[in-house]
C-alpha positions as a Python dict, from the first residue, in 0.01 Angstrom:
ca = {
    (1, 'X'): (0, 0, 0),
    (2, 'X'): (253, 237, -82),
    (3, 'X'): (71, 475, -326),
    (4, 'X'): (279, 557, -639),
    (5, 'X'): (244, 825, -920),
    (6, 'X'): (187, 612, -1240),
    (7, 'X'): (160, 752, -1607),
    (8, 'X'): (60, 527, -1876),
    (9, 'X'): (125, 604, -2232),
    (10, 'X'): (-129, 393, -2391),
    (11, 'X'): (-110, 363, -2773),
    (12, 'X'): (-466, 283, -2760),
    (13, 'X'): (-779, 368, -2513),
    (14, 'X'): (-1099, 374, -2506),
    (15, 'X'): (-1350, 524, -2676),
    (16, 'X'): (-1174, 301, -2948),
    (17, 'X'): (-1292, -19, -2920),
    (18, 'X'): (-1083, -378, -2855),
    (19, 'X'): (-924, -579, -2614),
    (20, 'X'): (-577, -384, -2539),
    (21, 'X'): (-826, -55, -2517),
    (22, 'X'): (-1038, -272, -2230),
    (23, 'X'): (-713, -378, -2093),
    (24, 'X'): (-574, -31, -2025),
    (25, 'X'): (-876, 123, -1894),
    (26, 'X'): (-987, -148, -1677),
    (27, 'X'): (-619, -118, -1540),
    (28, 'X'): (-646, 220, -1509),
    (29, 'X'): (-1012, 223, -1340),
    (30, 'X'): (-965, -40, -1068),
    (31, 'X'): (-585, 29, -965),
    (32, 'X'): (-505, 229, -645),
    (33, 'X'): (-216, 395, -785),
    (34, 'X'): (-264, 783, -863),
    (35, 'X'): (-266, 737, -1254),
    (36, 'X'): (-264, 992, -1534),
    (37, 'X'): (-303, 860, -1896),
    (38, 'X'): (-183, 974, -2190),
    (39, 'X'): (-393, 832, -2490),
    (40, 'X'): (-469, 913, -2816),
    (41, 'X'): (-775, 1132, -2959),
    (42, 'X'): (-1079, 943, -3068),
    (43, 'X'): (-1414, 1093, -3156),
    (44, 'X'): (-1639, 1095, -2845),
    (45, 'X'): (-1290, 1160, -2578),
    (46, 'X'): (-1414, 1425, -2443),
    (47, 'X'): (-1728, 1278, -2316),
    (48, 'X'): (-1575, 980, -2252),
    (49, 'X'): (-1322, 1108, -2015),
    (50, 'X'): (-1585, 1297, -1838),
    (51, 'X'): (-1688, 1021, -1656),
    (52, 'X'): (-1351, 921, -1554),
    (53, 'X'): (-1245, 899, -1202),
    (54, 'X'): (-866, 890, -1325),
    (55, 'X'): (-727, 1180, -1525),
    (56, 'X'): (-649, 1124, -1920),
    (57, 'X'): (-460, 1372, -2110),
    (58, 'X'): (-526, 1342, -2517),
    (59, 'X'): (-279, 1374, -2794),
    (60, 'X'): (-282, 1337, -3213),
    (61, 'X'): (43, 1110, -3149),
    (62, 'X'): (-97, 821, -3366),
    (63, 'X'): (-291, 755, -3686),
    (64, 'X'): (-508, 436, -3732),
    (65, 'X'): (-406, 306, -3352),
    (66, 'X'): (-48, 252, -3485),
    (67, 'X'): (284, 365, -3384),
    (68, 'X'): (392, 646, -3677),
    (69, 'X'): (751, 757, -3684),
    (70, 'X'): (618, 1097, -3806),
    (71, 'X'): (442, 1175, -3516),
    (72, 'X'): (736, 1016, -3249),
    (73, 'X'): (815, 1381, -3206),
    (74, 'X'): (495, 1525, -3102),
    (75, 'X'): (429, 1195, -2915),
    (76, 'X'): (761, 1283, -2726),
    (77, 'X'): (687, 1602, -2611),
    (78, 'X'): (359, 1553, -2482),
    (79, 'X'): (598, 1261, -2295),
    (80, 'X'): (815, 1495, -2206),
    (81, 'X'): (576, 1788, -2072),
    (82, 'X'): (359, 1469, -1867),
    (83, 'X'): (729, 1406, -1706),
    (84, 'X'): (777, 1756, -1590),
    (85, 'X'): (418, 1814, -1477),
    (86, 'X'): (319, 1481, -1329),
    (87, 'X'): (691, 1375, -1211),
    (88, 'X'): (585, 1022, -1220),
    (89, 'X'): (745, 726, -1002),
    (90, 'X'): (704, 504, -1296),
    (91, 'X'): (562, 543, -1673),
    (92, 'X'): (434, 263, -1836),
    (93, 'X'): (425, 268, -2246),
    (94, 'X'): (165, 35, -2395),
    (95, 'X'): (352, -37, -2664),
    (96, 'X'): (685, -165, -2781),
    (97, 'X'): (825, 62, -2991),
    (98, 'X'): (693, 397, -2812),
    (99, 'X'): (927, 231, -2550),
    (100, 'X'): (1212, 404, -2722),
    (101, 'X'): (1114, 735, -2552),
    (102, 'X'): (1084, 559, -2217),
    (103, 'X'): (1418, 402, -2312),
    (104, 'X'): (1578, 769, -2392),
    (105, 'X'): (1439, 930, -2072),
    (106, 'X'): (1580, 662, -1900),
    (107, 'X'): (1953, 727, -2006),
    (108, 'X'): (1940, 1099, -1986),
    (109, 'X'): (1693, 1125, -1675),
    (110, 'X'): (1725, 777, -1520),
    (111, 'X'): (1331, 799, -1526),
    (112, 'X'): (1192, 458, -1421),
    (113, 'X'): (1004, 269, -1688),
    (114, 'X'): (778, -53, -1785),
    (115, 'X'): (688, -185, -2127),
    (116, 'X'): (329, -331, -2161),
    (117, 'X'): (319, -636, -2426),
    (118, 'X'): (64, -879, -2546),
    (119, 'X'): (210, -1116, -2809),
    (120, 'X'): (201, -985, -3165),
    (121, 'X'): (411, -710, -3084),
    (122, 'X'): (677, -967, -2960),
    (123, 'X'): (696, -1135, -3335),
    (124, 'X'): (593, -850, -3575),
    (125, 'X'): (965, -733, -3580),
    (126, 'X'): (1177, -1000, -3574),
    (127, 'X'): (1209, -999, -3946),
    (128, 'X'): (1374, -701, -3916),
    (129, 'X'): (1693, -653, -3824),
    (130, 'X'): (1717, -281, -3735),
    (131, 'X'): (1355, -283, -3558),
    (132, 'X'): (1437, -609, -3355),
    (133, 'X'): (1785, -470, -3213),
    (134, 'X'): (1523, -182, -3107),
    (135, 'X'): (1278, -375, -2956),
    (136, 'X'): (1532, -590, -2787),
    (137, 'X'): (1712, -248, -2637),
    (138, 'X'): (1417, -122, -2499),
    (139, 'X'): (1310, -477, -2345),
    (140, 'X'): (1637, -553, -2163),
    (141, 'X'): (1674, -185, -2029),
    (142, 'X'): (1316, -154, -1868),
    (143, 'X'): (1289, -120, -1558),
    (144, 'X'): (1049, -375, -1582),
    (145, 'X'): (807, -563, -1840),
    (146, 'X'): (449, -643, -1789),
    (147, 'X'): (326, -930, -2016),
    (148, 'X'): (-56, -1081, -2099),
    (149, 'X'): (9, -1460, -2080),
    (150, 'X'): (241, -1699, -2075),
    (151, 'X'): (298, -1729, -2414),
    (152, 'X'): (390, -1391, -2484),
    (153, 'X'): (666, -1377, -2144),
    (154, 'X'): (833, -1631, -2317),
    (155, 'X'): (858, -1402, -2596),
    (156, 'X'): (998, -1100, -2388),
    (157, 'X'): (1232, -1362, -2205),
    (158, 'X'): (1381, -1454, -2572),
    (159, 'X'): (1460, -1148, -2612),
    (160, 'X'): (1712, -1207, -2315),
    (161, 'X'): (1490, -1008, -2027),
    (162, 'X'): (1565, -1087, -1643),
    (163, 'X'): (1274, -1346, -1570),
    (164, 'X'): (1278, -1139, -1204),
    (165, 'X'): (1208, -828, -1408),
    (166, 'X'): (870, -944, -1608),
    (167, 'X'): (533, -985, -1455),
    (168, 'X'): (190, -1152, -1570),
    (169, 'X'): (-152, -971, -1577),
    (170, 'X'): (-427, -1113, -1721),
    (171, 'X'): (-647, -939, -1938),
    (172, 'X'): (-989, -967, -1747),
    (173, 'X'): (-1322, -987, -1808),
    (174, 'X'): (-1554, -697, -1755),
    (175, 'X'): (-1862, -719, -1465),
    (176, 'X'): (-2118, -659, -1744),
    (177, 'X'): (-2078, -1037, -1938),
    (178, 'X'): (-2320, -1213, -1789),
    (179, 'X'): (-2602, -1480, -1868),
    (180, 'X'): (-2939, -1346, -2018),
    (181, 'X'): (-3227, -1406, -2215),
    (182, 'X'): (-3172, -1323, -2579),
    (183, 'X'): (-3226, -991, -2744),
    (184, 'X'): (-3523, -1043, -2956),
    (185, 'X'): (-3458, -751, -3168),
    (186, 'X'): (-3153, -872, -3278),
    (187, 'X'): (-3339, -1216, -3345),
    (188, 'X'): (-3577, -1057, -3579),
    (189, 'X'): (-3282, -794, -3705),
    (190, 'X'): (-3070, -1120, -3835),
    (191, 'X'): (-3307, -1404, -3875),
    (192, 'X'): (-3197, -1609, -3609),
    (193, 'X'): (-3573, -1740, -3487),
    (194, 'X'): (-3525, -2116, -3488),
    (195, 'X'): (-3140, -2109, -3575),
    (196, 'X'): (-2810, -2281, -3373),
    (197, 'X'): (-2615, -1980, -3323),
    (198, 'X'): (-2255, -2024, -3356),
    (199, 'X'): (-2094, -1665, -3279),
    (200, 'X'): (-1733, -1538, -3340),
    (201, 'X'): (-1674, -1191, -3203),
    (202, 'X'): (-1287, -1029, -3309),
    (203, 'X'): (-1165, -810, -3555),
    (204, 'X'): (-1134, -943, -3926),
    (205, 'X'): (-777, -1032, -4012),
    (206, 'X'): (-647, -1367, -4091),
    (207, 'X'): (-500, -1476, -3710),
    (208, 'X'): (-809, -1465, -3592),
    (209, 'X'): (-945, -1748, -3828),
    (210, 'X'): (-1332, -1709, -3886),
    (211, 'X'): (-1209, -1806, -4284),
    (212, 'X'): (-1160, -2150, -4142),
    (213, 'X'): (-1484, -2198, -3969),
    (214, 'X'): (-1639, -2097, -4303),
    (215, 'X'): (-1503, -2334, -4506),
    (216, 'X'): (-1595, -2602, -4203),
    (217, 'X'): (-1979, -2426, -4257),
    (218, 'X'): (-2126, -2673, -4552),
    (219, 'X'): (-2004, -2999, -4363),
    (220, 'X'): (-2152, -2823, -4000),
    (221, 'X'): (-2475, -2784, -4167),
    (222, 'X'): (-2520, -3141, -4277),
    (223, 'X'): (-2534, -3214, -3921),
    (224, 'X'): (-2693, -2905, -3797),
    (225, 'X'): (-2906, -2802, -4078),
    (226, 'X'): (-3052, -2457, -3911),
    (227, 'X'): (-2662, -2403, -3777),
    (228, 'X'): (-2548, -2018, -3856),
    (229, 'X'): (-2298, -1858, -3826),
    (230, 'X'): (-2276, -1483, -3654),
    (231, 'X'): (-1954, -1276, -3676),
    (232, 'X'): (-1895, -957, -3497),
    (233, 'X'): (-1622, -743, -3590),
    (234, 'X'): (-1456, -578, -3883),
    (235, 'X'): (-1148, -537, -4049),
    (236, 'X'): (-970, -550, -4392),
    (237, 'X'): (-1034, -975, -4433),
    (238, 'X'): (-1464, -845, -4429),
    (239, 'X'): (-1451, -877, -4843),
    (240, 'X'): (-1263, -1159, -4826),
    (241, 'X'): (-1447, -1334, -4598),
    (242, 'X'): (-1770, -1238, -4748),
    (243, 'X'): (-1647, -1406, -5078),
    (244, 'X'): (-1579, -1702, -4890),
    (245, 'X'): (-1923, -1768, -4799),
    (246, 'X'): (-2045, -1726, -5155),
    (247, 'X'): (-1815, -1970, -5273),
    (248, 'X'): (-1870, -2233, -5030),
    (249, 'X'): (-2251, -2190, -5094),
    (250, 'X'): (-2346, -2103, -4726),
    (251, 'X'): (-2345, -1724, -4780),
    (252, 'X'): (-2726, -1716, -4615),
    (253, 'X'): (-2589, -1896, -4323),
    (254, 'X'): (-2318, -1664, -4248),
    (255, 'X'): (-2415, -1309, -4104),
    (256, 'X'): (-2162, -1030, -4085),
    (257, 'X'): (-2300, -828, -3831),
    (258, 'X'): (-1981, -495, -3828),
    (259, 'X'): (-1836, -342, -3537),
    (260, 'X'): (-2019, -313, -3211),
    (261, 'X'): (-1978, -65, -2960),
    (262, 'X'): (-1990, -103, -2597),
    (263, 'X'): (-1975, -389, -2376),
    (264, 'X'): (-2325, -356, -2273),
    (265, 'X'): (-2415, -416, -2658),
    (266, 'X'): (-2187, -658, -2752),
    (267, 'X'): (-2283, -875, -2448),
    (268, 'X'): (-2652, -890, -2599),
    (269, 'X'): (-2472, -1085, -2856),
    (270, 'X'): (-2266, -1330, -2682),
    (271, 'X'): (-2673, -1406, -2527),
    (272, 'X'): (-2768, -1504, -2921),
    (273, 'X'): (-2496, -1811, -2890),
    (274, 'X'): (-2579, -2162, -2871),
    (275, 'X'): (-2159, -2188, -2919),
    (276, 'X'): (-1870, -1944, -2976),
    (277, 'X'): (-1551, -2025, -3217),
    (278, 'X'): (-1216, -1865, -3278),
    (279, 'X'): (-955, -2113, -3443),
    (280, 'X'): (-686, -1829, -3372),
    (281, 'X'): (-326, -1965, -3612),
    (282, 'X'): (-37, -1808, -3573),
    (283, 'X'): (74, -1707, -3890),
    (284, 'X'): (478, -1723, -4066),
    (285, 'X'): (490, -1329, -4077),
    (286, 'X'): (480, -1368, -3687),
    (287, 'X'): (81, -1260, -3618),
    (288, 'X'): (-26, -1434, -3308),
    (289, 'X'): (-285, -1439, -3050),
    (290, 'X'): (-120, -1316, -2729),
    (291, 'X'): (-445, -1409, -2506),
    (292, 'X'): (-782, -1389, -2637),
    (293, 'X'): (-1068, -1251, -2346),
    (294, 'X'): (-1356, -1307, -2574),
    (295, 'X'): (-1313, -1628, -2476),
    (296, 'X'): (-1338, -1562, -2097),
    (297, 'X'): (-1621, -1309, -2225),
    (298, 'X'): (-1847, -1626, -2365),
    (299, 'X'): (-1769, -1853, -2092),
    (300, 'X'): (-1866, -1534, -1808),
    (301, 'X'): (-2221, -1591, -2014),
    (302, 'X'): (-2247, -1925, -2005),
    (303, 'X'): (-2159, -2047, -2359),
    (304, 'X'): (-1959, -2353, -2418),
    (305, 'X'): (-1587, -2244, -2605),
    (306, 'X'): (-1398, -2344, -2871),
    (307, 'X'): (-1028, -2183, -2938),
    (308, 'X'): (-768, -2277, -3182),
    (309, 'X'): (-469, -2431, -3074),
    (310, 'X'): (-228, -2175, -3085),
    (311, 'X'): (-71, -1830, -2876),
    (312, 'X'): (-222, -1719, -2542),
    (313, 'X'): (-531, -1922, -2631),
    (314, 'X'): (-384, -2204, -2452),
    (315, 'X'): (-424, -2038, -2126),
    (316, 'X'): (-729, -1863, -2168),
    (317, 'X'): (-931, -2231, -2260),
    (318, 'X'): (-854, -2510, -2093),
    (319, 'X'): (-883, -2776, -2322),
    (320, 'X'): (-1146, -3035, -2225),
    (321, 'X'): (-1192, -2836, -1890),
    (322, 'X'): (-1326, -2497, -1983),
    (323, 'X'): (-1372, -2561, -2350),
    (324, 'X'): (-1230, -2743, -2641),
    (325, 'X'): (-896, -2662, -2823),
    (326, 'X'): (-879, -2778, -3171),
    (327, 'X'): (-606, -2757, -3502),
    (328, 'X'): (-683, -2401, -3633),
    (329, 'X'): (-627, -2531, -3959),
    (330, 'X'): (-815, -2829, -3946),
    (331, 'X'): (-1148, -2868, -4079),
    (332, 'X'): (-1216, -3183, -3956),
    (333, 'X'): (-1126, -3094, -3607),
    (334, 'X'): (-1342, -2764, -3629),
    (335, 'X'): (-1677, -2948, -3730),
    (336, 'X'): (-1619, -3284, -3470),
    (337, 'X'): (-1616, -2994, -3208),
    (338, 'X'): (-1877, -2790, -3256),
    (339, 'X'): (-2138, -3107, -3371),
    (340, 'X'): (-1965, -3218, -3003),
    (341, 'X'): (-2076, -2947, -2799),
    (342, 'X'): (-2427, -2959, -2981),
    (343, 'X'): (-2521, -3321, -2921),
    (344, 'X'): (-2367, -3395, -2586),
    (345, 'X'): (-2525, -3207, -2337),
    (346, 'X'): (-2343, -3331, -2018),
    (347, 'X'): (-1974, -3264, -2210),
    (348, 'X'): (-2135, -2916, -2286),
    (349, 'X'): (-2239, -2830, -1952),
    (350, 'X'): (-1960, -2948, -1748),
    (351, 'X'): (-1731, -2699, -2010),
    (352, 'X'): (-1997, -2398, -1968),
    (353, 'X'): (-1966, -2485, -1543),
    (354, 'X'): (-1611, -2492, -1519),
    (355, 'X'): (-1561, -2201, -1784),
    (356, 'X'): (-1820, -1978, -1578),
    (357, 'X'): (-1632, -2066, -1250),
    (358, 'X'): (-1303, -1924, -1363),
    (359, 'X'): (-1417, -1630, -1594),
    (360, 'X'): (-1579, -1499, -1272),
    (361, 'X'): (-1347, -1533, -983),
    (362, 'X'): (-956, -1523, -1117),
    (363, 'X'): (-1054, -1321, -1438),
    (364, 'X'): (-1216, -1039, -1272),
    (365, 'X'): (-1041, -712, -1288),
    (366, 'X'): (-1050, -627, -934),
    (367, 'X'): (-857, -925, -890),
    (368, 'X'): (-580, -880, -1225),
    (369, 'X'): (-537, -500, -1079),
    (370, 'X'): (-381, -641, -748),
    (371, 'X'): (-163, -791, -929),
    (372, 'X'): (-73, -468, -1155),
    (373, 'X'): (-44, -245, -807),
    (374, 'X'): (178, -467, -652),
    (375, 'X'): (403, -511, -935),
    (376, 'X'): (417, -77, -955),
    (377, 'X'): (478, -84, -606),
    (378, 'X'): (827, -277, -641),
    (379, 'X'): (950, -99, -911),
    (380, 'X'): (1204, 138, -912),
    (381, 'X'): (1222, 266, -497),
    (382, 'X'): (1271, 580, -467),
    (383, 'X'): (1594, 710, -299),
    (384, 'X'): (1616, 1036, -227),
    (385, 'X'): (1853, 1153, -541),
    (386, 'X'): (1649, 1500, -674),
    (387, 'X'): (1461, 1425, -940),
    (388, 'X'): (1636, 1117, -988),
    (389, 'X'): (1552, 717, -993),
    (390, 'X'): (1737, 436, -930),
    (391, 'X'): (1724, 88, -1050),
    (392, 'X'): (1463, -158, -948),
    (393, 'X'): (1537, -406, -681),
    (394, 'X'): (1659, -696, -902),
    (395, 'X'): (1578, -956, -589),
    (396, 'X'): (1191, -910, -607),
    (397, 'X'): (1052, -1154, -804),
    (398, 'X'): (766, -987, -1048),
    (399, 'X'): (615, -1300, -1174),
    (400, 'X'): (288, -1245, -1041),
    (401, 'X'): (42, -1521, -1151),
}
């Protein structure tokens, strides 16, 4: 393998917790590119990036994980000052709009760079004139574009991106999900002794639908009297959501459990499930679900799926092969699932076999990060021109399934 100097500019990184902070590092711990991250300050960095093997350079670029146009300056000159330190063969930004800098050091410095998307970021700004002529600039002049699913390269291809230009990594799942007996602590912590654990585990804003399964949670429990449901996450829908349950009168079937830290942890969880929902929706102010790897996540310890029809979640389940698909926004379709996957055993297992199979071979990161190195390793071939890059070859085909 040709080894090449990569800097990522990741909007978000671990110690923060979520999937595009997993997705980052786990690219940046298993590739065999020399990589240098740039990522913003969390409590605990230090510590964190102690243990590193790869080198990650902190910055107070962003506030709340979010792009802010008041900080784009300090943001690029710690760009700037990685560029004439590092000299990197290729910079990838992990996320849209902090693709404008990688866009402006392209046309004064012909430096060679890829924009990292995963779905939401291809909608947010479409009702916005002035932001989507950005977002479409920095697309179509990237050197190349590295997408999550499917779903969201058709986005980045609407935008009117060369098909040969944008390549598909997976978000994987880490080694640590895995099959074991339940955490008894947490048992007796949330008074789950004797209950059918139905688990959702995501952050608590409207996509991700947990509002729908409790609404769907007095007609579940007719069936499944000692059915509860377990959420894992926060966000600004946790009030909202915890008025829900009051007013459908299933408030001491519904436990909000908060944020959980660590993989390690949060796979003690997944071990609680007898099932695990998200009815993901895609909603009109273009919020979507560009993948979903807590699905994978489940399935990698053996508990049968269900997803909401909509976004990436097509390709991470595969309906009535790996788990069900249902209407996000149909109650009906929510409770004939799960009362389904709790009275059919042989449906249920064939889903947990085949869901098990591919969470652990194709969805392993070791795997995904070939796919990453090889797509670095086309880009942008150097030719001797100083410190100057020229254009990726535009006959290599990047769509790397």
């Amino acid at each position: 393998m040709n080894r090449r100097k990569v800097v990522l500019v990741a909007g978000v990184f671990p110690p923060g917790i979520g999937g595009m902070q997993s997705y980052y590092y786990n690219l940046s711990k298993h590739t065999k590119h020399d990589i240098t991250v740039l990522a913003p300050e969390y409590p605990g960095s230090d510590a964190f990036d102690g243990e590193q093997s790869f080198r990650t350079v902190r910055g107070s670029f962003m506030r709340g994980e979010r792009a802010n146009f008041t900080s784009w300056g300090r943001l690029f000159r710690h760009v700037k000052k990685m560029m004439t330190v590092e000299e990197p063969d290729v910079t990838v930004y992990g996320y849209v709009l902090i693709g404008f800098i990688g866009l402006l050091f392209k046309v004064f410095g012909r430096r060679c760079y890829v924009i990292s998307t995963h779905g939401m970021d291809m909608l947010m700004f479409r009702r916005f004139f002035g932001l989507n002529y950005m977002v479409k600039q920095i697309l179509v002049h990237a050197d190349g574009v590295l997408t999550n699913s499917l779903f969201t390269k058709k986005l980045v291809e609407d935008y009117g991106v060369d098909p040969s230009r944008i390549s598909l990594v997976h978000p994987g799942v880490e080694a640590v999900f895995n099959k074991e007996t339940a955490n008894l602590e947490l048992v007796r912590r949330f008074g789950l002794e004797g209950k059918y654990v139905i688990l959702s585990v995501g952050r608590l804003v409207t996509r991700k639908g947990q509002d729908r399964v409790i609404e769907s949670m007095p007609e579940i429990i007719q069936h499944i009297p000692n059915a509860v449901y377990v959420i894992v996450g926060d966000g600004p829908d946790r009030a909202r959501l915890e008025q829900l349950a009051i007013t459908h009168g299933v408030a001491d079937a519904v436990v909000f459990v908060g944020s959980v830290s660590g993989s390690e942890d949060l796979n003690d969880y997944y071990n609680l499930a007898d099932q695990f929902i998200m009815v993901c929706r895609e909603l009109e102010k273009g919020d979507a679900e560009g993948f979903g790897i807590v699905y994978l996540e489940a399935a990698s310890t053996g508990v049968p799926v269900i997803a909401g029809r909509s976004g990436g979640a097509l390709e991470a389940v595969l309906d009535g092969v790996t788990g069900v698909l249902v209407d996000p926004d149909s109650h009906a379709e929510i409770v004939e699932s799960v009362i389904l996957l709790a009275r059919d055993e042989e449906i249920r297992e064939r889903l947990v076999q085949a869901g098990y199979q591919r969470a652990k071979s194709f969805f392993q990161y070791e795997v995904l990060t070939e796919k990453f190195d090889h797509y670095v390793e086309s880009l942008c071939v150097d030719i001797p021109t100083g410190k100057k890059f020229v254009r990726n070859r535009s006959d290599v085909n990047h769509d790397v399934r």
